[in-house]
C-alpha positions as a Markdown table, in Angstrom:
| # | Residue | x | y | z |
|---|---|---|---|---|
| 1 | Gly | -12.6 | 80.6 | -119.6 |
| 2 | Gly | -13.6 | 84.2 | -120.2 |
| 3 | Ile | -14.0 | 86.8 | -122.9 |
| 4 | Val | -14.6 | 90.4 | -123.5 |
| 5 | Ile | -15.8 | 91.5 | -127.0 |
| 6 | Asp | -16.8 | 94.8 | -128.6 |
| 7 | Ala | -20.6 | 94.4 | -128.9 |
| 8 | Asp | -20.8 | 96.6 | -132.0 |
| 9 | Thr | -18.1 | 94.8 | -134.1 |
| 10 | Gly | -17.7 | 91.4 | -132.4 |
| 11 | Thr | -13.9 | 92.1 | -132.0 |
| 12 | Val | -12.4 | 90.0 | -129.3 |
| 13 | Ile | -10.7 | 92.4 | -126.8 |
| 14 | Tyr | -9.7 | 89.8 | -124.2 |
| 15 | Gly | -9.9 | 86.1 | -124.2 |
| 16 | Lys | -8.9 | 83.1 | -122.0 |
| 17 | Asn | -9.7 | 79.5 | -123.2 |
| 18 | Ile | -12.4 | 81.0 | -125.4 |
| 19 | His | -13.1 | 77.8 | -127.3 |
| 20 | Gln | -12.8 | 75.5 | -124.3 |
| 21 | Thr | -16.2 | 73.9 | -123.5 |
| 22 | Tyr | -17.8 | 74.4 | -120.0 |
| 23 | Phe | -21.1 | 73.8 | -118.4 |
| 24 | Pro | -22.9 | 77.1 | -118.7 |
| 25 | Ala | -25.4 | 76.7 | -115.8 |
| 26 | Ser | -28.0 | 79.5 | -115.7 |
| 27 | Ile | -26.4 | 81.8 | -118.3 |
| 28 | Thr | -28.1 | 79.3 | -120.6 |
| 29 | Lys | -31.2 | 81.3 | -119.9 |
| 30 | Ile | -29.9 | 84.2 | -122.1 |
| 31 | Leu | -30.5 | 82.0 | -125.1 |
| 32 | Thr | -33.8 | 80.7 | -123.7 |
| 33 | Ala | -35.1 | 84.2 | -123.1 |
| 34 | Leu | -34.0 | 85.4 | -126.6 |
| 35 | Leu | -35.8 | 82.5 | -128.3 |
| 36 | Val | -39.0 | 83.1 | -126.3 |
| 37 | Ile | -39.0 | 86.8 | -127.1 |
| 38 | Glu | -38.5 | 86.1 | -130.8 |
| 39 | Asn | -41.3 | 83.5 | -130.9 |
| 40 | Cys | -44.0 | 84.8 | -128.5 |
| 41 | Asp | -46.2 | 87.7 | -127.7 |
| 42 | Leu | -45.5 | 88.8 | -124.2 |
| 43 | Asp | -49.2 | 88.6 | -123.3 |
| 44 | Glu | -49.6 | 84.9 | -124.2 |
| 45 | Thr | -50.5 | 82.6 | -121.3 |
| 46 | Val | -48.1 | 79.9 | -120.2 |
| 47 | Thr | -49.6 | 76.9 | -118.4 |
| 48 | Phe | -47.3 | 74.9 | -116.1 |
| 49 | Ser | -47.3 | 71.2 | -116.8 |
| 50 | Gln | -46.4 | 68.6 | -114.2 |
| 51 | Asn | -43.3 | 67.8 | -116.3 |
| 52 | Ala | -42.2 | 71.5 | -116.3 |
| 53 | Val | -42.7 | 71.8 | -112.5 |
| 54 | Tyr | -41.0 | 68.6 | -111.4 |
| 55 | Asn | -38.3 | 68.0 | -114.1 |
| 56 | Val | -35.7 | 70.0 | -112.1 |
| 57 | Glu | -32.9 | 69.3 | -109.7 |
| 58 | Ser | -33.9 | 69.3 | -106.0 |
| 59 | Gly | -33.0 | 72.5 | -104.4 |
| 60 | Ser | -32.3 | 74.4 | -107.6 |
| 61 | Ser | -33.6 | 77.9 | -108.3 |
| 62 | Asn | -37.4 | 78.1 | -108.6 |
| 63 | Met | -40.4 | 80.3 | -108.2 |
| 64 | Ser | -42.6 | 77.7 | -106.4 |
| 65 | Met | -44.9 | 77.2 | -109.4 |
| 66 | Glu | -47.5 | 74.4 | -109.2 |
| 67 | Thr | -49.0 | 72.2 | -111.9 |
| 68 | Gly | -51.7 | 74.1 | -113.6 |
| 69 | Asp | -50.4 | 77.6 | -112.7 |
| 70 | Gln | -50.8 | 80.2 | -115.4 |
| 71 | Leu | -48.6 | 83.2 | -116.1 |
| 72 | Ser | -48.1 | 85.6 | -119.0 |
| 73 | Val | -45.0 | 85.1 | -121.1 |
| 74 | Arg | -43.9 | 88.5 | -119.7 |
| 75 | Asp | -44.1 | 87.3 | -116.1 |
| 76 | Cys | -42.3 | 84.1 | -116.9 |
| 77 | Leu | -39.4 | 86.0 | -118.6 |
| 78 | Tyr | -38.9 | 88.1 | -115.5 |
| 79 | Gly | -39.0 | 84.9 | -113.4 |
| 80 | Leu | -36.5 | 83.3 | -115.7 |
| 81 | Met | -34.0 | 86.2 | -115.7 |
| 82 | Leu | -34.4 | 87.7 | -112.2 |
| 83 | Gln | -35.2 | 84.6 | -110.2 |
| 84 | Ser | -33.4 | 82.1 | -112.5 |
| 85 | Ala | -36.4 | 79.8 | -112.0 |
| 86 | Asn | -35.8 | 76.5 | -113.6 |
| 87 | Glu | -39.4 | 75.3 | -113.7 |
| 88 | Val | -40.2 | 78.6 | -115.6 |
| 89 | Ala | -37.5 | 77.8 | -118.1 |
| 90 | Asn | -39.2 | 74.4 | -118.7 |
| 91 | Ala | -42.7 | 75.8 | -119.0 |
| 92 | Leu | -41.5 | 78.5 | -121.5 |
| 93 | Ala | -39.7 | 75.8 | -123.6 |
| 94 | Glu | -42.9 | 73.7 | -123.7 |
| 95 | His | -45.0 | 76.7 | -124.6 |
| 96 | Val | -42.7 | 77.7 | -127.5 |
| 97 | Ala | -41.8 | 74.3 | -128.9 |
| 98 | Gly | -44.2 | 71.8 | -127.4 |
| 99 | Ser | -41.5 | 70.0 | -125.4 |
| 100 | Met | -38.1 | 70.7 | -123.8 |
| 101 | Glu | -36.5 | 68.4 | -126.3 |
| 102 | Glu | -37.9 | 70.3 | -129.3 |
| 103 | Phe | -36.9 | 73.6 | -127.7 |
| 104 | Ala | -33.3 | 72.3 | -127.4 |
| 105 | Val | -33.3 | 71.7 | -131.1 |
| 106 | Met | -34.3 | 75.3 | -131.6 |
| 107 | Met | -31.6 | 76.4 | -129.2 |
| 108 | Asn | -28.9 | 74.5 | -131.2 |
| 109 | Glu | -30.3 | 75.8 | -134.5 |
| 110 | Lys | -30.2 | 79.4 | -133.2 |
| 111 | Ala | -26.6 | 79.0 | -131.8 |
| 112 | Ala | -25.4 | 77.5 | -135.1 |
| 113 | Ser | -27.0 | 80.4 | -137.1 |
| 114 | Leu | -24.9 | 82.8 | -135.0 |
| 115 | Gly | -21.7 | 81.0 | -135.8 |
| 116 | Cys | -21.4 | 79.0 | -132.5 |
| 117 | Val | -19.2 | 75.9 | -133.0 |
| 118 | Asp | -18.4 | 74.8 | -129.5 |
| 119 | Ser | -21.9 | 74.3 | -128.1 |
| 120 | Asn | -24.6 | 71.8 | -127.5 |
| 121 | Phe | -27.7 | 72.8 | -125.6 |
| 122 | Ala | -29.8 | 70.0 | -124.1 |
| 123 | Asn | -32.3 | 72.0 | -121.9 |
| 124 | Pro | -33.6 | 75.5 | -121.4 |
| 125 | Ser | -32.4 | 76.0 | -117.9 |
| 126 | Gly | -28.7 | 75.0 | -117.8 |
| 127 | Leu | -29.3 | 72.3 | -115.2 |
| 128 | Asn | -26.5 | 69.8 | -115.1 |
| 129 | Asn | -26.3 | 67.5 | -118.2 |
| 130 | Pro | -23.1 | 66.1 | -119.7 |
| 131 | Asp | -24.5 | 66.9 | -123.2 |
| 132 | His | -25.1 | 70.6 | -122.3 |
| 133 | Tyr | -22.1 | 72.7 | -122.8 |
| 134 | Thr | -20.8 | 75.9 | -124.5 |
| 135 | Ser | -17.7 | 78.1 | -124.7 |
| 136 | Ala | -17.0 | 81.7 | -123.7 |
| 137 | Tyr | -16.8 | 82.6 | -127.3 |
| 138 | Asp | -20.2 | 81.1 | -128.2 |
| 139 | Met | -21.9 | 82.7 | -125.2 |
| 140 | Ala | -20.5 | 86.0 | -126.3 |
| 141 | Leu | -22.0 | 85.6 | -129.7 |
| 142 | Ile | -25.4 | 84.7 | -128.2 |
| 143 | Ala | -25.2 | 87.6 | -125.6 |
| 144 | Arg | -24.2 | 90.0 | -128.3 |
| 145 | Leu | -27.5 | 89.4 | -130.2 |
| 146 | Ala | -29.5 | 89.4 | -127.0 |
| 147 | Tyr | -28.2 | 92.8 | -126.0 |
| 148 | Thr | -29.5 | 94.3 | -129.3 |
| 149 | Asn | -33.0 | 93.3 | -128.4 |
| 150 | Asp | -35.0 | 96.0 | -126.6 |
| 151 | Lys | -37.3 | 93.6 | -124.8 |
| 152 | Phe | -34.3 | 91.6 | -123.5 |
| 153 | Gln | -32.6 | 94.7 | -122.3 |
| 154 | Ser | -35.7 | 95.8 | -120.3 |
| 155 | Leu | -35.8 | 92.3 | -118.7 |
| 156 | Ile | -32.3 | 92.4 | -117.4 |
| 157 | Gln | -32.3 | 96.0 | -116.2 |
| 158 | Glu | -35.4 | 95.7 | -113.9 |
| 159 | Pro | -34.3 | 95.8 | -110.2 |
| 160 | Val | -37.6 | 94.4 | -108.9 |
| 161 | Tyr | -40.6 | 92.9 | -110.6 |
| 162 | Val | -43.9 | 91.8 | -108.9 |
| 163 | Ile | -46.2 | 89.2 | -110.2 |
| 164 | Glu | -49.5 | 90.2 | -108.6 |
| 165 | Lys | -51.1 | 86.8 | -108.5 |
| 166 | Thr | -51.7 | 83.7 | -110.5 |
| 167 | Asn | -54.8 | 81.7 | -111.1 |
| 168 | Lys | -53.8 | 79.5 | -108.1 |
| 169 | Lys | -51.9 | 82.0 | -105.9 |
| 170 | Glu | -53.4 | 85.0 | -104.2 |
| 171 | Glu | -50.1 | 86.3 | -102.7 |
| 172 | Pro | -47.9 | 88.5 | -105.0 |
| 173 | Ile | -44.5 | 87.0 | -106.1 |
| 174 | Glu | -41.7 | 89.5 | -105.7 |
| 175 | Leu | -38.7 | 89.0 | -108.0 |
| 176 | Ile | -35.5 | 90.8 | -107.0 |
| 177 | Gln | -32.5 | 91.4 | -109.4 |
| 178 | Gln | -29.6 | 89.1 | -108.3 |
| 179 | His | -26.8 | 90.3 | -110.7 |
| 180 | Lys | -24.2 | 91.7 | -108.2 |
| 181 | Met | -22.4 | 93.7 | -111.0 |
| 182 | Tyr | -25.6 | 95.5 | -111.8 |
| 183 | Met | -27.1 | 96.1 | -108.4 |
| 184 | Asp | -25.5 | 97.8 | -105.4 |
| 185 | Ser | -22.9 | 95.4 | -104.0 |
| 186 | Glu | -19.1 | 95.0 | -103.6 |
| 187 | Tyr | -19.0 | 93.8 | -107.2 |
| 188 | Thr | -21.0 | 96.8 | -108.7 |
| 189 | Tyr | -19.6 | 97.8 | -112.1 |
| 190 | Glu | -20.5 | 101.3 | -113.4 |
| 191 | Gly | -21.8 | 100.9 | -116.9 |
| 192 | Cys | -23.0 | 97.3 | -116.5 |
| 193 | Lys | -26.2 | 96.8 | -118.5 |
| 194 | Gly | -27.3 | 93.7 | -116.5 |
| 195 | Gly | -27.1 | 90.2 | -117.7 |
| 196 | Lys | -27.4 | 86.7 | -116.2 |
| 197 | Thr | -25.3 | 84.9 | -113.6 |
| 198 | Gly | -25.1 | 81.1 | -113.0 |
| 199 | Phe | -23.2 | 78.5 | -111.1 |
| 200 | Thr | -22.9 | 74.7 | -110.9 |
| 201 | Ser | -21.9 | 72.6 | -107.9 |
């Protein structure tokens, strides 16, 4: 499935299976980031719970956070979008909504408000869940709104971001942009504004 839309008008320029449902993997984090930006001050402090840190698939993308670690919302958003850190997605969800389950409710409400009809979001990260799916069309609606947000744009266009230290870690955490269409690679696309990649097994 795939889609190209005009971001100004919403006109579909190209589409393939645009209403077929698929597992979105980490592009889910576009919606997560948007909700966090809309509901938080970037200087708020996020504390990582044991549930946030360990409720992830083994071997999935992470930032090696520990229970009790504290970061600003800003630092977390860069970890979410550049590192695709799943425990960070969990911690942000808990920070915004009190639990990942309540955050999923917010995700579905937001998606519905944008006109999404093919989606059901079950977690903030996009980790595998049979009840977590969307379509190319719905993701285009979500991304279209995200790209109008200046804070979101600054997130996805940063090549490198350094978290100096946490309350539990003295060593800096360097986050490097992984979007191959945006950075210098064989897939570089001139005019790309950044974004989010994702894959499933």
